[in-house]
Short mmCIF file of C-alpha atoms and ligand atoms in Angstrom, two decimals:
data_model
loop_
_atom_site.label_atom_id
_atom_site.label_comp_id
_atom_site.label_asym_id
_atom_site.label_seq_id
_atom_site.Cartn_x
_atom_site.Cartn_y
_atom_site.Cartn_z
CA MET A 1 34.58 11.13 -7.63
CA ALA A 2 34.90 12.07 -4.58
CA ASP A 3 35.34 15.21 -4.69
CA THR A 4 32.30 16.00 -7.42
CA GLU A 5 29.99 14.09 -4.91
CA SER A 6 30.99 16.14 -2.03
CA LYS A 7 31.11 19.60 -4.14
CA ILE A 8 27.00 18.17 -5.05
CA HIS A 9 25.15 17.21 -1.30
CA GLY A 10 28.04 19.84 1.20
CA GLU A 11 30.22 17.70 4.02
CA TRP A 12 29.52 18.27 7.73
CA SER A 13 31.11 21.44 9.02
CA SER A 14 32.78 19.06 11.22
CA ARG A 15 32.95 15.58 13.33
CA PHE A 16 30.80 16.74 16.31
CA ALA A 17 28.12 18.08 13.29
CA PHE A 18 27.60 14.84 12.31
CA ILE A 19 27.15 13.32 15.36
CA LEU A 20 24.25 15.52 15.78
CA ALA A 21 22.83 14.90 12.65
CA ALA A 22 23.50 10.93 12.77
CA THR A 23 21.61 11.76 17.09
CA GLY A 24 19.40 13.55 15.40
CA SER A 25 18.28 11.39 12.62
CA ALA A 26 18.52 8.11 15.96
CA VAL A 27 16.68 9.43 18.33
CA GLY A 28 12.41 10.58 17.28
CA LEU A 29 9.68 8.98 17.39
CA GLY A 30 10.62 5.18 18.18
CA ASN A 31 12.24 5.72 20.88
CA ILE A 32 9.74 8.48 23.46
CA TRP A 33 6.32 7.42 21.40
CA LYS A 34 7.03 3.50 19.85
CA PHE A 35 9.56 2.86 22.23
CA PRO A 36 7.40 2.77 24.84
CA TYR A 37 4.09 1.05 23.83
CA ILE A 38 5.97 -1.62 21.82
CA THR A 39 7.72 -2.54 24.92
CA GLY A 40 3.92 -1.82 26.90
CA GLU A 41 2.93 -4.89 24.46
CA ASN A 42 5.11 -6.79 24.29
CA GLY A 43 5.35 -7.89 27.76
CA GLY A 44 8.12 -5.06 29.65
CA GLY A 45 11.53 -6.31 30.97
CA ALA A 46 12.47 -9.46 28.45
CA PHE A 47 12.01 -7.43 25.65
CA VAL A 48 14.04 -4.57 26.48
CA ILE A 49 16.38 -7.15 27.03
CA VAL A 50 16.44 -8.60 24.13
CA TYR A 51 16.04 -5.38 21.99
CA LEU A 52 19.56 -4.67 23.70
CA LEU A 53 20.14 -6.81 23.21
CA CYS A 54 20.01 -6.43 19.78
CA VAL A 55 21.79 -2.81 19.24
CA VAL A 56 24.64 -3.83 21.29
CA VAL A 57 25.42 -6.66 18.88
CA ILE A 58 23.97 -6.10 16.05
CA GLY A 59 22.83 -2.58 16.14
CA ILE A 60 26.36 -1.07 16.75
CA PRO A 61 27.95 -3.05 13.80
CA ILE A 62 25.79 -3.09 11.49
CA MET A 63 26.03 1.15 11.65
CA MET A 64 29.67 1.18 11.73
CA ALA A 65 29.06 -0.97 8.61
CA GLU A 66 26.86 1.06 6.91
CA THR A 67 28.42 4.49 8.01
CA MET A 68 31.57 2.52 5.86
CA ILE A 69 30.13 2.08 3.16
CA GLY A 70 28.14 5.64 2.75
CA ARG A 71 32.24 7.32 3.26
CA ARG A 72 33.58 5.36 0.73
CA GLY A 73 30.68 5.55 -1.66
CA ARG A 74 30.60 9.48 -1.32
CA GLN A 75 27.54 9.07 -2.90
CA SER A 76 23.42 8.32 -2.31
CA PRO A 77 23.11 5.25 -0.56
CA VAL A 78 22.15 3.83 -4.59
CA ASN A 79 25.49 4.75 -6.24
CA ALA A 80 27.30 4.22 -3.63
CA MET A 81 26.97 0.45 -3.41
CA LYS A 82 27.09 0.16 -6.56
CA THR A 83 30.56 2.14 -6.73
CA LEU A 84 31.68 0.31 -3.74
CA ALA A 85 30.64 -3.17 -5.54
CA LYS A 86 33.31 -2.31 -8.78
CA GLU A 87 35.45 -1.68 -6.50
CA ALA A 88 35.53 -4.89 -5.31
CA SER A 89 34.76 -6.16 -8.51
CA ALA A 90 31.57 -7.98 -7.10
CA ASP A 91 27.96 -7.90 -8.76
CA SER A 92 26.15 -4.90 -9.69
CA ARG A 93 22.71 -5.99 -7.86
CA TRP A 94 24.03 -4.23 -4.57
CA GLN A 95 23.01 -1.77 -6.09
CA TYR A 96 19.28 -2.40 -4.93
CA LEU A 97 19.86 -2.66 -1.41
CA GLY A 98 20.29 0.83 -1.92
CA TRP A 99 16.74 0.97 -3.79
CA LEU A 100 15.18 -1.35 -1.21
CA GLY A 101 16.72 1.36 2.23
CA VAL A 102 15.33 4.63 -0.87
CA ILE A 103 11.71 2.41 -0.65
CA ALA A 104 12.14 1.35 3.34
CA GLY A 105 12.53 5.51 4.08
CA MET A 106 9.18 6.53 1.92
CA ILE A 107 7.36 3.86 2.98
CA ILE A 108 8.02 5.11 6.90
CA LEU A 109 7.80 9.02 6.74
CA SER A 110 4.47 8.76 5.42
CA TYR A 111 3.10 6.86 8.20
CA TYR A 112 5.72 8.80 10.66
CA SER A 113 4.47 12.11 9.06
CA VAL A 114 0.63 11.47 10.93
CA ILE A 115 2.31 10.92 14.05
CA ALA A 116 4.15 13.52 13.81
CA GLY A 117 1.46 15.54 13.27
CA TRP A 118 -0.25 13.93 15.89
CA ALA A 119 3.04 15.90 18.16
CA LEU A 120 1.67 19.36 16.74
CA ALA A 121 -1.49 18.46 17.39
CA TYR A 122 -0.78 18.67 20.99
CA VAL A 123 1.60 21.22 21.30
CA LEU A 124 -1.60 24.24 20.46
CA LYS A 125 -3.08 21.71 22.37
CA ALA A 126 -0.88 21.69 25.38
CA ILE A 127 -0.44 25.52 24.88
CA SER A 128 -3.90 26.09 25.35
CA GLY A 129 -4.39 24.00 28.54
CA THR A 130 -6.16 22.09 27.82
CA PHE A 131 -4.33 19.45 30.21
CA MET A 132 -4.67 21.11 33.08
CA ASP A 133 -6.97 19.16 35.94
CA GLY A 134 -7.64 16.35 33.52
CA SER A 135 -8.23 12.23 34.83
CA ALA A 136 -6.63 9.67 33.16
CA GLN A 137 -10.58 9.21 31.36
CA GLN A 138 -10.66 12.44 30.09
CA ILE A 139 -7.18 13.04 28.57
CA GLY A 140 -8.17 9.67 27.07
CA GLY A 141 -10.47 10.09 25.41
CA LEU A 142 -9.61 13.41 23.74
CA PHE A 143 -7.29 11.06 22.28
CA ASP A 144 -9.88 9.21 20.67
CA SER A 145 -11.88 11.83 19.54
CA PHE A 146 -8.34 13.19 17.93
CA VAL A 147 -7.96 10.13 16.21
CA LYS A 148 -11.10 9.75 14.98
CA ASP A 149 -11.04 13.44 12.76
CA PRO A 150 -9.45 12.15 9.50
CA GLY A 151 -9.43 16.48 8.88
CA SER A 152 -7.26 17.26 11.44
CA GLN A 153 -4.76 14.60 11.04
CA VAL A 154 -5.22 15.23 7.16
CA PHE A 155 -4.22 18.99 8.44
CA TRP A 156 -1.43 18.67 10.82
CA HIS A 157 0.33 15.65 8.35
CA THR A 158 0.09 18.36 5.87
CA THR A 159 2.10 20.80 7.89
CA PHE A 160 4.51 18.26 8.83
CA MET A 161 5.51 17.08 5.96
CA ILE A 162 6.01 20.91 4.39
CA LEU A 163 8.36 21.98 7.23
CA THR A 164 10.41 18.05 6.64
CA MET A 165 10.36 19.18 3.09
CA LEU A 166 11.32 22.55 3.83
CA VAL A 167 14.88 21.72 5.66
CA VAL A 168 15.68 19.21 3.07
CA VAL A 169 15.75 21.61 0.34
CA ARG A 170 18.44 23.94 2.31
CA GLY A 171 21.15 20.49 1.63
CA VAL A 172 23.44 19.46 4.52
CA GLN A 173 24.68 21.68 6.33
CA ASP A 174 22.29 24.74 5.76
CA GLY A 175 18.93 22.63 6.86
CA LEU A 176 20.57 19.53 8.11
CA GLU A 177 22.95 20.77 10.41
CA LYS A 178 21.17 23.83 12.11
CA ALA A 179 18.27 22.22 12.28
CA VAL A 180 19.42 19.91 14.93
CA ARG A 181 21.96 21.73 17.14
CA PHE A 182 20.06 22.67 19.35
CA LEU A 183 17.12 20.01 19.77
CA MET A 184 18.41 17.28 21.53
CA PRO A 185 20.52 19.11 24.19
CA SER A 186 16.81 20.29 24.67
CA LEU A 187 14.71 17.08 24.70
CA PHE A 188 17.63 14.93 27.24
CA VAL A 189 16.84 18.22 29.46
CA LEU A 190 13.00 17.72 29.61
CA LEU A 191 13.35 14.44 29.65
CA ILE A 192 15.05 13.91 32.67
CA LEU A 193 12.14 16.67 34.75
CA LEU A 194 9.30 13.99 33.33
CA VAL A 195 11.66 11.18 34.72
CA GLY A 196 12.41 13.56 38.07
CA TYR A 197 7.77 13.62 38.40
CA ALA A 198 7.58 9.82 37.58
CA MET A 199 9.30 9.32 40.55
CA ASN A 200 7.25 10.85 42.46
CA THR A 201 4.69 9.04 41.88
CA ASP A 202 3.67 5.46 44.20
CA ALA A 203 3.88 3.98 40.90
CA TYR A 204 7.52 4.72 40.46
CA ASP A 205 8.85 1.05 41.85
CA GLN A 206 6.33 -0.96 40.28
CA GLY A 207 7.32 1.12 36.50
CA LEU A 208 10.57 -0.07 36.80
CA SER A 209 10.27 -3.92 37.53
CA PHE A 210 7.58 -3.53 34.04
CA MET A 211 10.83 -2.20 31.97
CA PHE A 212 13.40 -4.32 34.20
CA ASN A 213 12.58 -7.95 35.62
CA PRO A 214 12.21 -9.77 32.28
CA ASP A 215 9.24 -12.75 32.83
CA PHE A 216 10.38 -14.63 29.95
CA SER A 217 7.35 -16.47 28.81
CA LYS A 218 6.50 -13.46 28.06
CA ILE A 219 8.37 -13.93 24.84
CA THR A 220 6.93 -15.37 21.61
CA GLY A 221 8.83 -14.99 18.27
CA ASN A 222 7.80 -12.11 17.31
CA SER A 223 8.43 -9.93 20.18
CA VAL A 224 11.47 -11.07 19.20
CA LEU A 225 11.14 -10.03 16.23
CA THR A 226 9.31 -6.48 16.99
CA ALA A 227 13.29 -6.38 19.32
CA MET A 228 15.13 -6.55 16.90
CA GLY A 229 12.85 -4.74 14.19
CA HIS A 230 13.19 -1.82 16.20
CA ALA A 231 16.98 -1.82 17.26
CA PHE A 232 17.20 -0.98 13.98
CA PHE A 233 14.18 1.05 13.31
CA THR A 234 15.25 3.12 16.08
CA LEU A 235 19.27 3.76 15.45
CA SER A 236 17.63 4.39 11.63
CA LEU A 237 19.92 1.51 10.34
CA GLY A 238 19.06 -0.71 7.32
CA MET A 239 17.99 1.50 5.02
CA GLY A 240 20.87 4.34 4.27
CA ALA A 241 20.01 7.50 6.11
CA ILE A 242 23.31 6.62 8.04
CA MET A 243 25.57 6.10 4.84
CA VAL A 244 24.03 8.61 3.39
CA TYR A 245 24.93 10.77 6.41
CA GLY A 246 28.13 9.00 6.66
CA SER A 247 28.99 9.78 2.59
CA TYR A 248 28.44 13.48 3.73
CA LEU A 249 31.50 12.18 6.66
CA PRO A 250 35.06 14.11 6.76
CA LYS A 251 37.34 11.11 6.08
CA ASN A 252 39.72 11.89 9.48
CA VAL A 253 36.61 11.17 11.51
CA SER A 254 36.66 7.81 13.99
CA ILE A 255 33.18 5.66 12.46
CA THR A 256 33.35 3.80 15.47
CA LYS A 257 33.25 5.93 17.92
CA THR A 258 30.91 7.84 16.72
CA ALA A 259 29.36 4.47 16.03
CA PHE A 260 29.14 3.99 20.20
CA MET A 261 28.27 7.64 21.25
CA VAL A 262 24.61 7.69 18.97
CA ALA A 263 23.82 4.22 19.99
CA GLY A 264 24.80 5.53 23.36
CA ALA A 265 22.57 8.38 23.23
CA ASP A 266 20.12 6.69 21.66
CA THR A 267 19.30 4.04 23.97
CA VAL A 268 19.18 5.61 26.76
CA VAL A 269 16.80 9.01 25.40
CA ALA A 270 14.44 5.15 24.78
CA LEU A 271 15.28 4.38 28.76
CA LEU A 272 14.11 8.11 30.08
CA ALA A 273 10.72 7.74 27.87
CA GLY A 274 10.03 4.45 29.69
CA ILE A 275 10.54 5.03 33.15
CA ALA A 276 9.22 8.10 32.77
CA ILE A 277 6.24 6.73 30.53
CA PHE A 278 5.48 3.42 32.99
CA PRO A 279 5.08 5.05 35.90
CA LEU A 280 2.40 6.94 35.02
CA VAL A 281 0.45 4.52 33.67
CA PHE A 282 0.51 3.01 36.94
CA ALA A 283 -0.71 5.37 38.79
CA ASN A 284 -3.21 5.44 36.60
CA GLY A 285 -4.16 2.88 36.55
CA LEU A 286 -4.08 1.79 32.48
CA GLU A 287 -3.25 -0.68 30.77
CA PRO A 288 0.16 -1.17 29.63
CA SER A 289 -0.33 -1.98 26.04
CA THR A 290 -2.46 0.51 24.38
CA GLY A 291 -0.56 1.07 21.64
CA PRO A 292 0.29 4.05 18.83
CA GLY A 293 -1.87 6.32 21.70
CA LEU A 294 0.27 5.23 24.96
CA ILE A 295 2.56 8.35 25.33
CA PHE A 296 -0.93 10.89 24.24
CA GLN A 297 -2.84 9.51 26.62
CA THR A 298 0.34 9.44 29.23
CA LEU A 299 2.09 12.16 29.63
CA PRO A 300 -0.47 15.02 29.13
CA ILE A 301 -2.29 13.19 32.53
CA ALA A 302 1.20 14.34 34.70
CA PHE A 303 1.87 17.77 32.73
CA GLY A 304 -2.00 19.39 33.65
CA GLN A 305 -1.17 18.02 37.71
CA MET A 306 2.61 19.76 38.22
CA THR A 307 3.29 23.11 38.41
CA GLY A 308 4.18 24.59 35.30
CA GLY A 309 2.87 22.18 33.69
CA VAL A 310 1.27 23.99 30.09
CA ILE A 311 4.79 25.37 30.20
CA PHE A 312 6.57 21.88 30.62
CA GLY A 313 3.39 20.18 28.55
CA THR A 314 4.14 22.58 25.04
CA LEU A 315 7.54 22.19 25.59
CA PHE A 316 7.68 19.29 25.42
CA PHE A 317 5.60 18.42 22.17
CA VAL A 318 7.07 21.04 20.56
CA LEU A 319 10.50 19.14 21.62
CA LEU A 320 8.67 15.46 20.23
CA VAL A 321 8.11 17.53 17.04
CA PHE A 322 11.88 18.48 16.06
CA ALA A 323 13.20 15.56 17.14
CA ALA A 324 10.80 13.86 14.53
CA PHE A 325 11.97 16.52 12.02
CA SER A 326 15.79 15.40 12.90
CA SER A 327 14.68 12.32 11.63
CA SER A 328 11.88 12.55 9.07
CA ILE A 329 14.86 14.22 7.11
CA SER A 330 17.14 11.30 7.15
CA LEU A 331 14.24 9.11 6.29
CA ILE A 332 13.91 11.16 3.29
CA GLU A 333 17.69 12.00 2.60
CA PRO A 334 18.66 9.19 0.01
CA ALA A 335 15.20 9.16 -2.40
CA VAL A 336 16.30 13.10 -2.46
CA ALA A 337 20.29 12.40 -2.69
CA TRP A 338 19.32 9.61 -5.35
CA MET A 339 17.67 12.23 -7.52
CA VAL A 340 19.66 14.76 -7.55
CA GLU A 341 22.50 12.81 -9.05
CA ASN A 342 20.35 11.00 -11.19
CA LYS A 343 18.09 13.07 -12.87
CA GLY A 344 19.94 16.54 -12.66
CA TYR A 345 16.91 18.01 -11.47
CA SER A 346 17.46 20.52 -8.38
CA ARG A 347 17.18 19.80 -4.85
CA LEU A 348 13.37 21.58 -4.07
CA LYS A 349 12.27 19.99 -7.54
CA CYS A 350 13.12 16.48 -5.68
CA CYS A 351 11.33 17.59 -3.18
CA VAL A 352 8.29 18.60 -3.72
CA PHE A 353 8.42 15.67 -6.17
CA LEU A 354 9.26 12.51 -3.64
CA GLY A 355 7.37 14.54 -0.56
CA SER A 356 4.19 14.85 -2.30
CA LEU A 357 4.37 11.05 -2.98
CA VAL A 358 5.19 9.70 0.65
CA TRP A 359 1.98 12.68 2.01
CA LEU A 360 -0.54 11.00 -0.44
CA VAL A 361 0.47 7.61 1.02
CA GLY A 362 0.16 8.90 4.25
CA LEU A 363 -3.30 9.33 4.00
CA GLY A 364 -3.75 5.46 3.76
CA THR A 365 -2.30 5.87 7.75
CA VAL A 366 -4.40 8.67 8.79
CA LEU A 367 -7.57 6.69 7.02
CA SER A 368 -6.72 3.42 9.41
CA PHE A 369 -7.06 5.02 13.02
CA ASN A 370 -11.11 5.92 11.17
CA GLU A 371 -12.87 5.82 8.11
CA TRP A 372 -10.24 3.06 6.88
CA ALA A 373 -10.00 1.26 10.97
CA ASP A 374 -11.64 -2.00 9.93
CA ILE A 375 -9.64 -3.09 6.33
CA THR A 376 -6.73 -5.39 7.88
CA ILE A 377 -4.74 -7.48 6.12
CA LEU A 378 -3.51 -10.29 7.99
CA GLY A 379 -4.70 -9.16 10.98
CA LYS A 380 -3.65 -5.58 10.94
CA ASN A 381 -4.42 -2.63 9.78
CA ILE A 382 -2.61 0.15 7.65
CA PHE A 383 -1.01 1.62 9.51
CA GLU A 384 0.56 -1.57 11.47
CA LEU A 385 1.32 -3.15 8.47
CA LEU A 386 3.74 -0.29 6.84
CA ASP A 387 5.54 0.02 9.75
CA PHE A 388 5.54 -4.03 9.89
CA LEU A 389 6.55 -4.36 6.50
CA THR A 390 9.33 -1.30 7.30
CA ALA A 391 10.18 -2.08 10.66
CA ASN A 392 9.26 -5.88 11.14
CA LEU A 393 10.99 -6.67 7.67
CA MET A 394 12.46 -4.02 5.29
CA LEU A 395 14.72 -2.75 7.65
CA PRO A 396 16.61 -5.95 9.06
CA ILE A 397 16.81 -7.14 5.72
CA GLY A 398 18.67 -3.96 4.93
CA GLY A 399 20.98 -4.59 7.22
CA LEU A 400 20.99 -7.93 7.47
CA LEU A 401 22.62 -7.63 2.89
CA ILE A 402 24.77 -4.42 4.51
CA ALA A 403 26.27 -6.24 6.93
CA VAL A 404 26.87 -9.14 4.32
CA PHE A 405 28.56 -6.36 1.70
CA ALA A 406 30.66 -5.09 4.49
CA GLY A 407 31.72 -8.14 5.92
CA TRP A 408 32.20 -10.04 2.83
CA VAL A 409 32.32 -8.40 -0.35
CA MET A 410 34.15 -5.75 0.06
CA LYS A 411 37.60 -6.36 0.66
CA ARG A 412 39.54 -6.59 3.68
CA GLN A 413 41.67 -3.74 3.29
CA HIS A 414 39.54 -1.55 2.55
CA SER A 415 36.91 -1.97 5.11
CA GLN A 416 40.05 -1.78 7.64
CA ASP A 417 41.25 1.21 5.54
CA GLU A 418 37.82 3.46 6.95
CA LEU A 419 37.99 2.36 10.62
CA GLN A 420 41.55 2.38 11.10
CA LEU A 421 40.80 0.14 14.08
CA ASN A 422 44.09 0.51 15.39
CA ASN A 423 43.02 -1.61 18.30
CA LYS A 424 42.58 -5.52 16.14
CA GLY A 425 40.48 -7.06 18.70
CA LEU A 426 38.09 -4.47 18.89
CA TYR A 427 38.74 -4.68 14.50
CA TYR A 428 38.06 -8.77 15.23
CA CYS A 429 34.52 -7.71 17.11
CA TRP A 430 33.07 -5.73 14.13
CA ILE A 431 33.65 -8.27 11.48
CA VAL A 432 33.33 -11.35 13.49
CA SER A 433 29.20 -9.31 14.20
CA VAL A 434 29.29 -8.25 10.08
CA ARG A 435 30.32 -11.91 8.67
CA TYR A 436 27.52 -14.82 11.08
CA VAL A 437 26.51 -12.89 14.31
CA SER A 438 23.80 -10.29 12.63
CA PRO A 439 23.26 -11.89 8.94
CA ILE A 440 22.39 -15.96 11.43
CA ALA A 441 20.97 -13.80 14.25
CA VAL A 442 18.09 -12.10 11.03
CA PHE A 443 18.54 -14.84 9.39
CA LEU A 444 17.38 -17.29 12.94
CA VAL A 445 14.23 -14.75 13.75
CA PHE A 446 13.24 -14.40 10.62
CA MET A 447 13.21 -18.18 10.50
CA HIS A 448 11.03 -19.03 13.68
CA VAL A 449 8.45 -16.37 12.81
CA ILE A 450 7.63 -18.59 9.35
CA GLY A 451 7.32 -20.91 11.55
CA ILE A 452 9.66 -23.25 9.83
CA LEU A 453 12.54 -23.36 13.75
N1 PFF B 501 15.28 6.20 13.70
C1 PFF B 501 14.12 7.33 13.72
C2 PFF B 501 12.72 7.44 15.32
O1 PFF B 501 13.13 6.16 16.34
O2 PFF B 501 12.20 7.52 15.30
C3 PFF B 501 13.02 6.56 12.50
C4 PFF B 501 14.30 6.21 11.42
C5 PFF B 501 14.94 7.07 10.87
C6 PFF B 501 14.15 4.94 11.58
C7 PFF B 501 15.95 7.05 9.83
C8 PFF B 501 14.91 4.82 9.46
C9 PFF B 501 15.59 5.69 9.74
F1 PFF B 501 16.66 5.36 8.65
#
């Protein structure tokens, strides 16, 4: 079984390739676009601490669990769950967990592609020098009028979806691996440069203290839910993306080491993005809680003022697009892998079908910033609703079930075999987290939010 499946989809060429691809999936708009704005909306330091706690206590153990299930199951999440449930003589309905992931991934991609489209549009703005010497007001106005225009957003959303599907069509090694090999290191370097710029603004200390001085009075049940949901979102957990990448992972690779490396890199990128952005927010008298437009309204101010701003600005948005790209391919891969396995269609056919579906749903997000801005459910517009539904509900629920499956359903012998943790203490920490800590934490947060506690 294992061999036939890896022939259908291929396999990573090395451990390094897997780390790159998993980091590529983890590091994306979540780190650079979403983390700063939700930190701003949720009051800063205390939110960051809850998020970091969730990454360490829940995120890393679940990342290990997902990779392990993928590698042992050797197929798309739906079929991997089916196979492993059978192996453990458990209920075959566990496969629905795979389904939850497939659907969550497609919904996330629908709005992810719209935001990535903004980044694409900003590449052109940067190249043409639009940001040069712009004041905070002008740059803010530029963004506002951009999102008010559905036509251009649809154009960029379409472009991004086509580019994504072109990579996904080419499959594991040819498409996914090549796409991420050079992008991650370059993005990292550019972020450091932006941090350097932020350090020279008067508001550097203010920015840092906003991010790292916790004021726990600003924490509400909802912000804990957002922080936890974001830990799943940013690490690409709870929906089978890491599982499907794990299924292409050669047997001899240490799952634990790779999980720590991927989560570490992801966290560093998010923190660097925050450190680059908040000083600019305060230096220009802006509000940290402006929402999804935050990076588009702050970073261009810096590019407009620095020497070589046209080059750096262009490079930054190009890299942001690539970071989004290496995540978006992992958002749709579980669906594509499932369709190729079960329907026997070619990768191309599956990509055209699934890509079009996602594109269509994305139009709802485009319109939620303009024509349909007034349409709200539970006080949220379509974009906010899809984001809440996926990041704050579907991913944590998926993660909780993955933890329960890995901790309670799979035989200990099997998880030990896969994780190959010679150090007994480490295995113990892992099993305690997936059996108790993660499921209970997710459950308590949900209970708190729905007001039962
Ligand atoms: N981790 C990605 C980011 O931070 O942008 C988003 C993401 C990718 C979420 C893949 C979930 C996923 F399965």
